[in-house]
Coordinates of C-alpha atoms in Angstrom, one line a residue:
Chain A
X1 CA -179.6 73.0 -27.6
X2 CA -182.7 75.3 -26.6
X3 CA -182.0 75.3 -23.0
X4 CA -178.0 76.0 -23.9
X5 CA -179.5 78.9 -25.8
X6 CA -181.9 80.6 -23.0
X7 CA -179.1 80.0 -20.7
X8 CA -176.5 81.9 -23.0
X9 CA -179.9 84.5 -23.8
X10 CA -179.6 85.5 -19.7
X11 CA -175.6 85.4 -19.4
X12 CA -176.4 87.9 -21.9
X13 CA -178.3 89.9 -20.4
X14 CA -176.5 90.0 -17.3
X15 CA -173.4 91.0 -19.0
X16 CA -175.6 93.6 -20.6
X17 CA -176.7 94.9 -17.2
X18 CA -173.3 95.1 -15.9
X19 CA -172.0 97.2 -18.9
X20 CA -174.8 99.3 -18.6
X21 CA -175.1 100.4 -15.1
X22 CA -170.9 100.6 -14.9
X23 CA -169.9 103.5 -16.7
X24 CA -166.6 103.5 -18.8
X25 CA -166.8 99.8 -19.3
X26 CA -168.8 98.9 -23.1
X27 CA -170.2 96.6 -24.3
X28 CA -167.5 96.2 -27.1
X29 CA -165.1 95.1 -24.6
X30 CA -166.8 92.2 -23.2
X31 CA -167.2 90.9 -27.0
X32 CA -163.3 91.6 -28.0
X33 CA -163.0 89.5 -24.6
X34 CA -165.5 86.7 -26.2
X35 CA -163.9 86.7 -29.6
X36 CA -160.7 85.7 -27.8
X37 CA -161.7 83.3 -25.7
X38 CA -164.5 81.8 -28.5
X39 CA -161.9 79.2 -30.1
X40 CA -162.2 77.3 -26.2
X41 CA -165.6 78.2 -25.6
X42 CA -166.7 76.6 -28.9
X43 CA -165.0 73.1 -27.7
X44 CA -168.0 72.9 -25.5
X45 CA -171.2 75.2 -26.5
X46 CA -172.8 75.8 -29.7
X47 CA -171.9 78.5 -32.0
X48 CA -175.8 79.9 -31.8
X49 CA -175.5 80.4 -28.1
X50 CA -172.1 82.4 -28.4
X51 CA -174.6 84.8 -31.3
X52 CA -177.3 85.0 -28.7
X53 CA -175.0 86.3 -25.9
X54 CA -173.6 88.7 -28.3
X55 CA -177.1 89.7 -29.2
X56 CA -178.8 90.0 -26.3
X57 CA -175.9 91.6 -24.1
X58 CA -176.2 94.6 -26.6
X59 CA -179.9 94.8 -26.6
X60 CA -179.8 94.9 -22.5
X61 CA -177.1 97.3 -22.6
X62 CA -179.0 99.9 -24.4
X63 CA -182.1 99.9 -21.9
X64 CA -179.6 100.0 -18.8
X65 CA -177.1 102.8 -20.0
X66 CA -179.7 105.7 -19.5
X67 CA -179.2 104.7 -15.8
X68 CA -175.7 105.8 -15.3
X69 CA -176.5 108.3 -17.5
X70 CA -178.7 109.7 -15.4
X71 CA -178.3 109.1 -12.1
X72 CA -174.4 109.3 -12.1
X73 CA -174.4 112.2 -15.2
X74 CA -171.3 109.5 -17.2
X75 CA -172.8 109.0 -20.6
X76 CA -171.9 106.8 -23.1
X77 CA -171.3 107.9 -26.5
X78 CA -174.9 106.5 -27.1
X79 CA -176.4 108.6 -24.1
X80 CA -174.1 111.9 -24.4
X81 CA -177.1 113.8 -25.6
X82 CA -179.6 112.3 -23.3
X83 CA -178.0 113.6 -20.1
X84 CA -178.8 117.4 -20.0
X85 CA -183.1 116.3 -19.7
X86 CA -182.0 113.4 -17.8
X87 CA -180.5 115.5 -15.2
X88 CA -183.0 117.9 -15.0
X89 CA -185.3 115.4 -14.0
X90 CA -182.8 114.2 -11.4
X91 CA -182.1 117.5 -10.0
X92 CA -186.0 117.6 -9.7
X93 CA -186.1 114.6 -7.6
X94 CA -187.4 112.5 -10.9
X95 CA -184.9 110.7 -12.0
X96 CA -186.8 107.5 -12.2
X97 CA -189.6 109.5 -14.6
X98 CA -186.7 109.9 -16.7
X99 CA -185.7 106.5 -16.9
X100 CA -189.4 105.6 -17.1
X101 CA -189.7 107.0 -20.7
X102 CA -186.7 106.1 -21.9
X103 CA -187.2 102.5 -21.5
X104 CA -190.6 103.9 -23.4
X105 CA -188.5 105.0 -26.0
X106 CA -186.3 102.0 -26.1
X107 CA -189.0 99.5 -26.3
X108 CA -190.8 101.3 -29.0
X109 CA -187.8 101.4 -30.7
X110 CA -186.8 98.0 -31.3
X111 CA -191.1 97.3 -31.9
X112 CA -190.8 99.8 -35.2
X113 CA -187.7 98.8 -36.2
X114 CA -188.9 95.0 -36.3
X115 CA -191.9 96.3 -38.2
X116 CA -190.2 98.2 -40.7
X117 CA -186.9 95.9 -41.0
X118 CA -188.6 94.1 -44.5
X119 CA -188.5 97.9 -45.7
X120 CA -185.0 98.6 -44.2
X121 CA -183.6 95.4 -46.0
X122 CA -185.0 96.3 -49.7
X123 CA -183.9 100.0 -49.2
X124 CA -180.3 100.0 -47.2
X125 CA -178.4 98.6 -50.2
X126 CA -179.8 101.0 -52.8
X127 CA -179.6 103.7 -50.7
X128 CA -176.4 103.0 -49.7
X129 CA -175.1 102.3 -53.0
X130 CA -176.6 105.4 -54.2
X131 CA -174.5 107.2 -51.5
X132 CA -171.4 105.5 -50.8
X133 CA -169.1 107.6 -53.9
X134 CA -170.7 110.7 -52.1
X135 CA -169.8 109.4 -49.0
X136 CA -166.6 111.6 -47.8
X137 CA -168.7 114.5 -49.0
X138 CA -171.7 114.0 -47.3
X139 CA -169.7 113.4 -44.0
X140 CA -168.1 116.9 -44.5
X141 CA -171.4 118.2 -44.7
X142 CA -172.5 116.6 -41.7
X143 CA -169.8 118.1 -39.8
X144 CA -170.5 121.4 -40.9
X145 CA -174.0 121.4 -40.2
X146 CA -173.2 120.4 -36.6
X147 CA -170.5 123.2 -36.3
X148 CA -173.0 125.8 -37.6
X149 CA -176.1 124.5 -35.8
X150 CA -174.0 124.5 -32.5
X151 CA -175.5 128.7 -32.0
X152 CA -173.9 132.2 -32.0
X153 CA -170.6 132.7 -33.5
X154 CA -168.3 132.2 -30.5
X155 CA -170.2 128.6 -29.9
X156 CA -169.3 127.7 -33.7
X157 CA -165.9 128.8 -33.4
X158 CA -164.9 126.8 -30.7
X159 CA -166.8 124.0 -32.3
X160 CA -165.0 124.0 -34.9
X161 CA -161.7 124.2 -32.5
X162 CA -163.1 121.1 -30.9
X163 CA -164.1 119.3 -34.4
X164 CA -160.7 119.5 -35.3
X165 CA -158.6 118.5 -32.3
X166 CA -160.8 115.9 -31.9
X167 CA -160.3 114.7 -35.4
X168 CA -156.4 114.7 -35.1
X169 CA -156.2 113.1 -32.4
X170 CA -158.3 110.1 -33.5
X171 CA -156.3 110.3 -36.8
X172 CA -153.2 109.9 -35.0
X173 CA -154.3 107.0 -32.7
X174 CA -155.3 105.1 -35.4
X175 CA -151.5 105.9 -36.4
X176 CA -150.5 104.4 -33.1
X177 CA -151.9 100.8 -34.7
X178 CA -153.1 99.6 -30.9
X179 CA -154.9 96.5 -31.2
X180 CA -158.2 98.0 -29.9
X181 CA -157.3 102.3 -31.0
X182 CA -161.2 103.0 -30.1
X183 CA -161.0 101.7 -26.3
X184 CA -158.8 104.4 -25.0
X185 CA -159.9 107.1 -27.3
X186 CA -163.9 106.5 -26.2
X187 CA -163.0 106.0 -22.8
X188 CA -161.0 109.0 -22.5
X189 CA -163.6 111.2 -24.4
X190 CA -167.0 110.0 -23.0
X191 CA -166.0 108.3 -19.7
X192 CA -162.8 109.5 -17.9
X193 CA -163.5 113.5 -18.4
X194 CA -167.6 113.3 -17.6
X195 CA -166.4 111.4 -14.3
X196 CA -163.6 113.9 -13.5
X197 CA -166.1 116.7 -14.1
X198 CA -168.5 114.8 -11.7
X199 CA -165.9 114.7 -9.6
X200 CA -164.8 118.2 -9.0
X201 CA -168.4 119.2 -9.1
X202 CA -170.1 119.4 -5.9
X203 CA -173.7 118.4 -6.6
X204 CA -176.4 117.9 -3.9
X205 CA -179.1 115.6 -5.3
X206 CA -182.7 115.9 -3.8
X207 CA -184.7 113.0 -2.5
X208 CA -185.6 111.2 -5.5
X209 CA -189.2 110.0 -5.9
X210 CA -191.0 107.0 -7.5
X211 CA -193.6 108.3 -9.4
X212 CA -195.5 108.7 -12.6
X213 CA -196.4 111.7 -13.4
X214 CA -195.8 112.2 -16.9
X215 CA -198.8 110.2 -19.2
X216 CA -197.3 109.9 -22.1
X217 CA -199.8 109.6 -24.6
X218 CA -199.8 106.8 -27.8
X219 CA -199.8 109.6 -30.1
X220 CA -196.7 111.2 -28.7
X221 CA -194.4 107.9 -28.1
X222 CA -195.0 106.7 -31.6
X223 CA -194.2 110.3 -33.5
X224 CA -190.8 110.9 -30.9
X225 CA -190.2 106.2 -31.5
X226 CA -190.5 106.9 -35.5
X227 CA -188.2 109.8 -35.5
X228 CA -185.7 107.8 -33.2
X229 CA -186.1 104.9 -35.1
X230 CA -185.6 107.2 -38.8
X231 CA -182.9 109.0 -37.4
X232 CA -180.8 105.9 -35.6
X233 CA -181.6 104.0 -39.1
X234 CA -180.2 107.0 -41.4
X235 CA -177.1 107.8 -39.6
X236 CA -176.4 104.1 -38.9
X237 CA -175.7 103.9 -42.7
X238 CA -172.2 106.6 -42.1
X239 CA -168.8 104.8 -40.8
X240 CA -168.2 107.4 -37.9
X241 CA -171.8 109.1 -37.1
X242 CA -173.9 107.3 -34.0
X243 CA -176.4 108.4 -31.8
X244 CA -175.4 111.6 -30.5
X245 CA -175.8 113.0 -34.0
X246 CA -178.7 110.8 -34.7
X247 CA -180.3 112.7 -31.4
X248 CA -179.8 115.8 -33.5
X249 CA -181.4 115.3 -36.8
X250 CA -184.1 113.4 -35.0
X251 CA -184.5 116.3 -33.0
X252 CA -185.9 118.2 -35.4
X253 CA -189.0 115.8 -35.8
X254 CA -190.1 116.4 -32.3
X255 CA -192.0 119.1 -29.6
X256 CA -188.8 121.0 -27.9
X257 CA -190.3 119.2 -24.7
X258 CA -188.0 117.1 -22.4
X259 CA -189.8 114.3 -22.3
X260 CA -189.9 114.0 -26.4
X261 CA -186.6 114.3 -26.1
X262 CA -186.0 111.3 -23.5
X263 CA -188.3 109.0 -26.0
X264 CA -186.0 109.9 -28.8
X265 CA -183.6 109.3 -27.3
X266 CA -184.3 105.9 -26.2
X267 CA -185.6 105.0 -29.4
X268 CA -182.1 106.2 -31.3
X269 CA -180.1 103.8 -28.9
X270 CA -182.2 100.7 -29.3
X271 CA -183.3 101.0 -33.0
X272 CA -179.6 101.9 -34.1
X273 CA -178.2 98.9 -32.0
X274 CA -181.0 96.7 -34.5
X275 CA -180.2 98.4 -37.7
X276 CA -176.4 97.1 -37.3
X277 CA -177.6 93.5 -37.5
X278 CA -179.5 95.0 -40.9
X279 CA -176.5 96.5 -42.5
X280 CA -174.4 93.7 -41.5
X281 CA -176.4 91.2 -43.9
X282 CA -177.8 93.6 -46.3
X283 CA -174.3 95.6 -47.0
X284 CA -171.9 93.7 -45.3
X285 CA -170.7 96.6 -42.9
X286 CA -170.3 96.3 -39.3
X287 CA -171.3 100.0 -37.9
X288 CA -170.1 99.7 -34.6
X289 CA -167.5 97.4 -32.5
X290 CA -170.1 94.2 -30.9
X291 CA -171.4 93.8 -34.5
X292 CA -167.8 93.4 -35.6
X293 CA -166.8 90.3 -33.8
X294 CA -170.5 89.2 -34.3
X295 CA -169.4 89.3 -38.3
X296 CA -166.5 86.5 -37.0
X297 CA -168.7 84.6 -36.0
X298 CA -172.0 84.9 -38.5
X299 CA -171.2 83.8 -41.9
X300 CA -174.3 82.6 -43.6
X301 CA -176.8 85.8 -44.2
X302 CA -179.4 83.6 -44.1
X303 CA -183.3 84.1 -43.1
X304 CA -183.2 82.0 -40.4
X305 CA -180.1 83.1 -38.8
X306 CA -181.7 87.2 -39.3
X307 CA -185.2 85.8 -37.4
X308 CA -183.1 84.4 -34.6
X309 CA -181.2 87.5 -34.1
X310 CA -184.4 90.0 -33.6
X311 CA -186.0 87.4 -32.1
X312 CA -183.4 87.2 -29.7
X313 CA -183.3 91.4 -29.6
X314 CA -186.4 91.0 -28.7
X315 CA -186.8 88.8 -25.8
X316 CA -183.6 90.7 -24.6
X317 CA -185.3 94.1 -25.0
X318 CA -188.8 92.7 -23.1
X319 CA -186.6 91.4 -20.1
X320 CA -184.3 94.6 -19.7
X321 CA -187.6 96.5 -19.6
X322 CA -188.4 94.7 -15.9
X323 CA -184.5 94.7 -15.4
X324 CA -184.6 98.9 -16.0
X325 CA -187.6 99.1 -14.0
X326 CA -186.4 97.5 -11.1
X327 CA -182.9 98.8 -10.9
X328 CA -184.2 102.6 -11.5
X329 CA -186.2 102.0 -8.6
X330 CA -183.1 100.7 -6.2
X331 CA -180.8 103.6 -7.6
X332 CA -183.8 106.0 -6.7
X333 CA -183.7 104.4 -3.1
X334 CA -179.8 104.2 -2.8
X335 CA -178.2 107.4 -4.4
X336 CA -178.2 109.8 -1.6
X337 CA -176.3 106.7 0.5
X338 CA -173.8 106.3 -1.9
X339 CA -170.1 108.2 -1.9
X340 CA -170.3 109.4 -5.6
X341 CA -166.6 110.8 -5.3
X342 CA -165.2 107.9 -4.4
X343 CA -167.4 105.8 -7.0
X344 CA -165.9 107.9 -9.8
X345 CA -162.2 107.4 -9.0
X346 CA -162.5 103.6 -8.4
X347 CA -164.5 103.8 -11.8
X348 CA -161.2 105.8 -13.8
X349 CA -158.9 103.6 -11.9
X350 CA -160.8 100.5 -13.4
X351 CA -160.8 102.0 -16.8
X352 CA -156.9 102.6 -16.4
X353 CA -156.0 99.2 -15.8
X354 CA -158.1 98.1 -18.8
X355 CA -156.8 100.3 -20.9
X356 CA -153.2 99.7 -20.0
X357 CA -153.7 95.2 -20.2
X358 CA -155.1 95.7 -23.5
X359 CA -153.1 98.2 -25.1
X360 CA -150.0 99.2 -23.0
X361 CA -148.3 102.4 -22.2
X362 CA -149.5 103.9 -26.0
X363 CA -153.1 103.2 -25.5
X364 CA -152.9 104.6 -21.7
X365 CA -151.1 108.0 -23.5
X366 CA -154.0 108.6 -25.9
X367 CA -156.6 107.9 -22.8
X368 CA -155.0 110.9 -21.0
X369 CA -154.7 113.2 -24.1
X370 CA -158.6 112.2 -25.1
X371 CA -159.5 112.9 -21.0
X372 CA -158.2 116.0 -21.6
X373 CA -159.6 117.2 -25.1
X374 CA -162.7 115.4 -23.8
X375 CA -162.8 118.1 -20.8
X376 CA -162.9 121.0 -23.4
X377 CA -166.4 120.9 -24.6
X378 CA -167.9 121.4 -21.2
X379 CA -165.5 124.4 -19.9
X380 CA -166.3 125.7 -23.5
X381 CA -170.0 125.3 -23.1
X382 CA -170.4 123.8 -26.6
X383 CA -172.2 120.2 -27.6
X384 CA -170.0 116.8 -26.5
X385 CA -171.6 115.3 -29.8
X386 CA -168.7 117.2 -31.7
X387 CA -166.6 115.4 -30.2
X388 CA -167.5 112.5 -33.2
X389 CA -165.2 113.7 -35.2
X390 CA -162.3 111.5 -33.9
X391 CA -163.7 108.7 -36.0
X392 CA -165.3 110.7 -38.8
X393 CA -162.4 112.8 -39.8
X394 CA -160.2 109.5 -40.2
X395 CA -163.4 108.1 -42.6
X396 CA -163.1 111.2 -44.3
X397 CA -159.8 111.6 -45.0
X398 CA -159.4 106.9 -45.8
X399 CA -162.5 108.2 -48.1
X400 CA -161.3 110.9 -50.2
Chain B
X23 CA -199.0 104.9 -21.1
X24 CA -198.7 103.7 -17.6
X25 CA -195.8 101.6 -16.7
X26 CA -198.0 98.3 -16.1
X27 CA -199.4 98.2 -19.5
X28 CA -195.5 98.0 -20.4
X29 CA -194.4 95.4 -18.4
X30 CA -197.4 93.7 -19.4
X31 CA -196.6 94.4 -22.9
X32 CA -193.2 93.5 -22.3
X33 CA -193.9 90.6 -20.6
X34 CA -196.2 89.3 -23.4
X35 CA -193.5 89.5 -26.4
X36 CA -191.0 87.6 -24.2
X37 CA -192.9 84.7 -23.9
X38 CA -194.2 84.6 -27.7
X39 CA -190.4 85.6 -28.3
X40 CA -189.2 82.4 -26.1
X41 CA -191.5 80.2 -28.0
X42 CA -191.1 81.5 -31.2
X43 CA -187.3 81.0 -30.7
X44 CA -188.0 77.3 -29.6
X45 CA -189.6 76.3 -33.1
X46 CA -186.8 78.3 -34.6
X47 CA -184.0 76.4 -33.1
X48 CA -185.5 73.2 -33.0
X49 CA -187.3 73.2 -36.6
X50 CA -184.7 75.2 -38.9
X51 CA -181.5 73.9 -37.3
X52 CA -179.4 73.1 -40.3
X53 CA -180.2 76.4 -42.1
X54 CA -178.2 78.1 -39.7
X55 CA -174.9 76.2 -40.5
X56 CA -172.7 77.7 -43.0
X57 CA -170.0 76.5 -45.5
X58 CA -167.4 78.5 -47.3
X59 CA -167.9 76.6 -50.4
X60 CA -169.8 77.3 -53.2
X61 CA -172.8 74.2 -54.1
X62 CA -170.5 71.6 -55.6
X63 CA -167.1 72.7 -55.2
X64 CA -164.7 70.4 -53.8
X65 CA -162.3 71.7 -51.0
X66 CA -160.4 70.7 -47.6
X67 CA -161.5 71.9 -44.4
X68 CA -160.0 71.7 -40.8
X69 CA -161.6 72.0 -37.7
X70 CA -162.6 70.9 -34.0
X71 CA -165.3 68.1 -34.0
X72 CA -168.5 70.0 -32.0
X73 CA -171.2 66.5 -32.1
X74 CA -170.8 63.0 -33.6
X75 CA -174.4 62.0 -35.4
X76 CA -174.3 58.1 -34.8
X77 CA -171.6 57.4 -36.9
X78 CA -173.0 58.6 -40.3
X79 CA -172.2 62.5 -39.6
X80 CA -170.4 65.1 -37.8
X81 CA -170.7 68.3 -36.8
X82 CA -167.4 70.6 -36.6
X83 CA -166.5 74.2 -35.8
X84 CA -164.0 75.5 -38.6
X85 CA -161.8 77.7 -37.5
X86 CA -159.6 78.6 -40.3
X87 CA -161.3 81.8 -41.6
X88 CA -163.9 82.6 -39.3
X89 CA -165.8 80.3 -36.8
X90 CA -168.6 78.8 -39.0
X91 CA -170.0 75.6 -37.9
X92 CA -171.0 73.0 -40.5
X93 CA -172.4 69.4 -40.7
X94 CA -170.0 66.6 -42.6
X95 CA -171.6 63.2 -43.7
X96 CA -169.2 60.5 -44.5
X97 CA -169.2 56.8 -43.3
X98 CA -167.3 57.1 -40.0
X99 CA -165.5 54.5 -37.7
X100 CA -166.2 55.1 -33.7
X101 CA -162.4 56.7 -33.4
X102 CA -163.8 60.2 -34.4
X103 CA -164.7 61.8 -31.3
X104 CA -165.9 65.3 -29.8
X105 CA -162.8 67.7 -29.3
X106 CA -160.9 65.7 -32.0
X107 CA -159.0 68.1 -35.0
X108 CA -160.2 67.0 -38.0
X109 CA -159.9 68.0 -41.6
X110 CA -162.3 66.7 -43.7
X111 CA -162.0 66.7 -47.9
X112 CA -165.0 66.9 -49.7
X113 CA -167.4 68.8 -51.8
X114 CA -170.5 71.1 -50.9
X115 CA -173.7 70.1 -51.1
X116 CA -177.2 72.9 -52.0
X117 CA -178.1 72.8 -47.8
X118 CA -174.6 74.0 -46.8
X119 CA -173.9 70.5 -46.0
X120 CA -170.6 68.5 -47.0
X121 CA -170.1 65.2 -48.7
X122 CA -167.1 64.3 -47.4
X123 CA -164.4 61.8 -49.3
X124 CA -162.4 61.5 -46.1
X125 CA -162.1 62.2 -43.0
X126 CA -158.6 62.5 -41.3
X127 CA -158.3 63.1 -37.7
X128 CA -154.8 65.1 -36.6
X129 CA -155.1 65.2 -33.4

């Protein structure tokens, strides 16, 4: 059974690497994929390989998605916030140092939240239950403090124009009743409009070079890893918030330098991927789409089970650091060679014939009216992050 | 910190991590099974058969809720197989286990 589970460990892991590096495809849709095919699968492997895969694919997919991000400039919803520093560094020729301290950031992430998860699992379900009547309230709040935090008055006005488009139109897809309503919206938001703005803009990228030339110092990775770490933890226990917003409160725990920045970053993604996993057996609530069909197939919260889930996280997270490495150091060597253009509209065709197998001519409707509201917030100049409020405003307004 | 002492770093907590996942698997393996059954309530199950324990247990994947996996013992004859669709009547025992009254294969 070991050797079925170190094989399922790396299938895992390469899953993981090919979510990550291919923008527009998640990591959720490889696991709705699994849950569907999981009632053959389990005729012939063991139920703990089919967690492992799960586990590790998500782990693996947080390390690799800083490399689309930035090399290619096509976040994720994880990595919206991350691109800005990221590209600097790639217009600088330094892409790779980029990369290099998010992995940083990653790795230290899932070390602290490993440390502190016997904390985490005595505090999450008071603090939760402590907050949960105030919940719809302290969303609102949230979502305010992003509109006003967003600068002068003309960037909080359209803000607020983008918060609330946003949050109709992922009102009125969940109206829709797709069988996956988040697939087309994300895509459409975070993938299809940053790849048609790649498209039409004309960017010459210098030579890139391998170096290190940042030190980061202890002192520096662990204050910008505990802030990721506090942040991805505090807005993992909100149905709607994620990283991007994490990014922002955990912002305000670090120097205003880019490279803090790029550690928090990678810290939010990792530790937040982790802390799932924690509020899945301490509260029973699956924050994000791979933990949901993980809850299918988990239903003993026992010790055990929790050890071989970060213990998994964690061999996952020490591979993809190598994995990261490597790969950051071919995309360095093979960027300039590579058509871009053409890379992005094979990439949006890909997504389009997802979108329409797995939820028909609605799903492909809402994926062209989220490209388009998903366009806004860089013509408008304002944050992506507000974008968010497709899923928050629906938790709101099932809240109140 | 340079990027060796990472990989080195990294490198190191994979291969604790691999063995400490070895004694997990191989030492704990029936505290990851899971029954939905509370400790001596009596119910009927139904599920695929995943591994046949020389004829004094099996193992199944139920898959009428959610895909649990669980271990059975009852007195079997040789006809229960891997594959087969079983349901199994019983009741549950403290280590998630169940003590099965009969086993009756559908298909």
């Amino acid at each position: 059974m070991m050797l079925e589970i170190i094989v399922f460990l790396f299938l895992g892991v390469l899953f993981g690497v090919i979510t990550g590096i291919t923008p527009g495809v998640h990591i959720n849709l490889v696991a709705v994929l699994l849950l569907s095919l999981s009632p053959f699968l389990l005729t012939y492997v063991h139920i703990l390989s089919l967690i492992c895969f799960i586990m590790s694919m998500s782990i693996t997919h947080t390390f690799l998605d800083f490399l689309p991000s930035i090399y290619l400039g096509a976040p994720s919803d994880e990595t919206a916030l991350a691109v800005l520093p990221g590209h600097k560094f790639l217009l600088a020729g330094m892409a790779y140092e980029a990369v290099r301290l998010s992995v940083i950031g990653s790795f230290f992430g899932i070390l602290l939240t490993l440390l502190f998860s016997p904390l985490l699992f005595f505090l999450v379900p008071r603090v939760f239950s402590f907050l949960q009547p105030f919940m719809a309230y302290i969303l609102l709040t949230i979502l305010a403090f992003l509109v006003f935090k967003s600068g002068d008055k003309n960037c909080i006005f359209w803000s607020f124009v983008i918060t609330l488009i946003a949050g109709m139109l992922g009102f009125l897809t969940f109206q829709l009743h797709l069988s996956d309503p988040l697939f087309p919206l994300f895509s459409g938001l975070f993938g299809v409009s940053v790849l048609l703005t790649s498209i039409f803009e004309k960017v010459t990228l210098p030579k890139q070079r391998i170096t290190e030339q940042y030190p980061v110092a202890l002192k520096k990775t662990a204050r910008a890893s505990c802030a990721g770490v506090f942040s991805g933890c505090f807005v993992s226990l909100f149905p709607g918030l994620g990283p991007s917003q994490a990014a922002l409160v955990g912002s305000a725990f670090v120097d205003n330098q880019d490279d803090s920045y790029l550690l928090l970053t990678g810290a939010i993604g990792s530790s937040s991927m982790l802390f799932s996993i924690i509020t899945l057996f301490s509260i029973d609530k699956a924050r994000n789409g791979v933990i949901v069909v993980l809850s299918y197939f988990v239903s003993n919260h026992s010790l055990p089970l929790v050890l071989f889930l970060f213990i998994t996280a964690f061999v996952a997270a020490g591979v993809s650091v190598w994995i990261t490495f490597y790969l950051a150091k071919k995309f360095s060597q093979v960027i300039n060679f590579i058509n871009y253009r053409w890379l992005c509209i094979s990439i949006i065709l890909f997504i389009i014939l997802l979108v329409f197998f797995f939820t028909g001519w609605k799903g492909f409707l809402v994926l062209c009216v989220s490209a388009c509201v998903g366009l806004l917030p860089q013509f408008l100049g304002i944050g992506r992050h507000h974008l968010m409020s497709c899923v928050i405003a629906s938790v709101i307004i099932y809240a109140l | 910190m340079r990027e060796e002492l990472l990989l080195n770093l990294s490198f190191t907590g994979t291969v604790l991590g691999m063995l400490l996942l070895f004694f997990l698997v191989e030492y704990t393996d029936n505290a990851f099974l899971a029954l939905p059954l509370k400790q001596g309530e009596h119910g009927i199950l139904e599920g695929v058969v995943e591994r046949v324990h020389e004829g004094t247990a099996l193992r199944f994947t139920l898959k009428q809720e959610s895909l649990v996996t669980i271990v059975v013992f009852h007195p079997l004859d040789f006809t229960v197989k891997k594959g087969m669709r079983v349901q199994v009547v019983g009741t549950a025992r403290e280590d998630n286990a169940l003590i099965a009254d009969a086993v009756r294969i559908l298909g």
